[in-house]
């Protein structure tokens, strides 16, 4: 239900996927090589960035480090929900139940390592506060709909 709020846009300039809270941009070559069982997880991963409001919270933080922190925050939730994760998707039990800001402060500056799955594109939306509010409302509505369906 939440994924349907995001327009899918093909973008070969990206290595993987990106979201700005209004769309999911994806590299078609990346999606083509992704095992079929991971495609729903990749979409859910992008949705989690919107639900967790990662898009509007980056502020002046270094983008790559922020993206890594956001992935470390989102992936445990997906795993707990039973979605399969890719082999190189960022997951560290030490970061479970921590916010992206907390994880960001724990990551060393300029740390090399696995790349984040996607790019959380902050500040590309016209009104980040309004977008965050829309996502909060949509998340509550989705949860209520899910509960009513059993």
GROMACS .gro file of C-alpha atoms in nm, residues 36-131:
model
   96
   36UNK     CA    1   1.365  -1.201  -0.805
   37UNK     CA    2   1.323  -1.281  -0.435
   38UNK     CA    3   1.504  -0.954  -0.345
   39UNK     CA    4   1.305  -0.716  -0.566
   40UNK     CA    5   1.017  -0.679  -0.314
   41UNK     CA    6   1.276  -0.630  -0.038
   42UNK     CA    7   1.448  -0.354  -0.236
   43UNK     CA    8   1.115  -0.174  -0.285
   44UNK     CA    9   1.029  -0.221   0.085
   45UNK     CA   10   1.374  -0.085   0.172
   46UNK     CA   11   1.299   0.238  -0.017
   47UNK     CA   12   0.957   0.262   0.147
   48UNK     CA   13   1.118   0.223   0.491
   49UNK     CA   14   1.334   0.528   0.425
   50UNK     CA   15   1.013   0.724   0.367
   51UNK     CA   16   0.831   0.575   0.668
   52UNK     CA   17   1.129   0.643   0.896
   53UNK     CA   18   1.153   0.998   0.758
   54UNK     CA   19   1.515   0.955   0.652
   55UNK     CA   20   1.451   1.184   0.356
   56UNK     CA   21   1.398   1.504   0.553
   57UNK     CA   22   1.633   1.438   0.845
   58UNK     CA   23   1.975   1.441   0.678
   59UNK     CA   24   2.028   1.815   0.732
   60UNK     CA   25   2.399   1.902   0.688
   61UNK     CA   26   2.523   1.547   0.742
   62UNK     CA   27   2.765   1.391   0.493
   63UNK     CA   28   2.539   1.218   0.234
   64UNK     CA   29   2.717   0.882   0.193
   65UNK     CA   30   2.761   0.835   0.567
   66UNK     CA   31   2.394   0.933   0.620
   67UNK     CA   32   2.282   0.683   0.356
   68UNK     CA   33   2.482   0.408   0.525
   69UNK     CA   34   2.333   0.499   0.865
   70UNK     CA   35   1.983   0.495   0.716
   71UNK     CA   36   2.041   0.152   0.564
   72UNK     CA   37   2.170   0.019   0.895
   73UNK     CA   38   1.850   0.153   1.055
   74UNK     CA   39   1.606   0.020   0.792
   75UNK     CA   40   1.744  -0.326   0.717
   76UNK     CA   41   1.690  -0.481   1.063
   77UNK     CA   42   1.322  -0.387   1.040
   78UNK     CA   43   1.294  -0.560   0.703
   79UNK     CA   44   1.475  -0.867   0.834
   80UNK     CA   45   1.249  -0.881   1.141
   81UNK     CA   46   0.947  -0.863   0.908
   82UNK     CA   47   1.074  -1.175   0.733
   83UNK     CA   48   1.193  -1.014   0.411
   84UNK     CA   49   1.512  -1.156   0.261
   85UNK     CA   50   1.811  -0.923   0.246
   86UNK     CA   51   2.090  -0.920  -0.007
   87UNK     CA   52   2.430  -1.052   0.088
   88UNK     CA   53   2.592  -0.708   0.087
   89UNK     CA   54   2.301  -0.512   0.236
   90UNK     CA   55   2.414  -0.322   0.542
   91UNK     CA   56   2.312  -0.505   0.857
   92UNK     CA   57   2.481  -0.494   1.196
   93UNK     CA   58   2.314  -0.627   1.513
   94UNK     CA   59   2.494  -0.355   1.711
   95UNK     CA   60   2.274  -0.096   1.538
   96UNK     CA   61   1.940  -0.270   1.592
   97UNK     CA   62   1.673  -0.040   1.738
   98UNK     CA   63   1.888   0.272   1.691
   99UNK     CA   64   1.788   0.576   1.490
  100UNK     CA   65   1.979   0.681   1.181
  101UNK     CA   66   2.115   0.978   1.377
  102UNK     CA   67   2.251   0.750   1.651
  103UNK     CA   68   2.407   0.518   1.395
  104UNK     CA   69   2.550   0.811   1.200
  105UNK     CA   70   2.730   0.934   1.512
  106UNK     CA   71   2.882   0.588   1.559
  107UNK     CA   72   3.011   0.552   1.202
  108UNK     CA   73   3.365   0.680   1.152
  109UNK     CA   74   3.402   0.974   0.916
  110UNK     CA   75   3.516   0.875   0.569
  111UNK     CA   76   3.474   0.505   0.647
  112UNK     CA   77   3.527   0.280   0.350
  113UNK     CA   78   3.322  -0.033   0.319
  114UNK     CA   79   3.012  -0.164   0.155
  115UNK     CA   80   2.804   0.094  -0.022
  116UNK     CA   81   2.451   0.165   0.090
  117UNK     CA   82   2.178  -0.008  -0.110
  118UNK     CA   83   2.028   0.323  -0.212
  119UNK     CA   84   2.058   0.696  -0.202
  120UNK     CA   85   1.824   0.886   0.030
  121UNK     CA   86   1.789   1.214  -0.155
  122UNK     CA   87   1.721   1.484   0.099
  123UNK     CA   88   1.605   1.827   0.008
  124UNK     CA   89   1.485   1.745  -0.342
  125UNK     CA   90   1.121   1.773  -0.242
  126UNK     CA   91   0.960   2.117  -0.235
  127UNK     CA   92   0.835   2.088   0.122
  128UNK     CA   93   1.012   1.829   0.336
  129UNK     CA   94   0.795   1.895   0.644
  130UNK     CA   95   0.472   1.847   0.449
  131UNK     CA   96   0.612   1.532   0.291
   0.00000   0.00000   0.00000
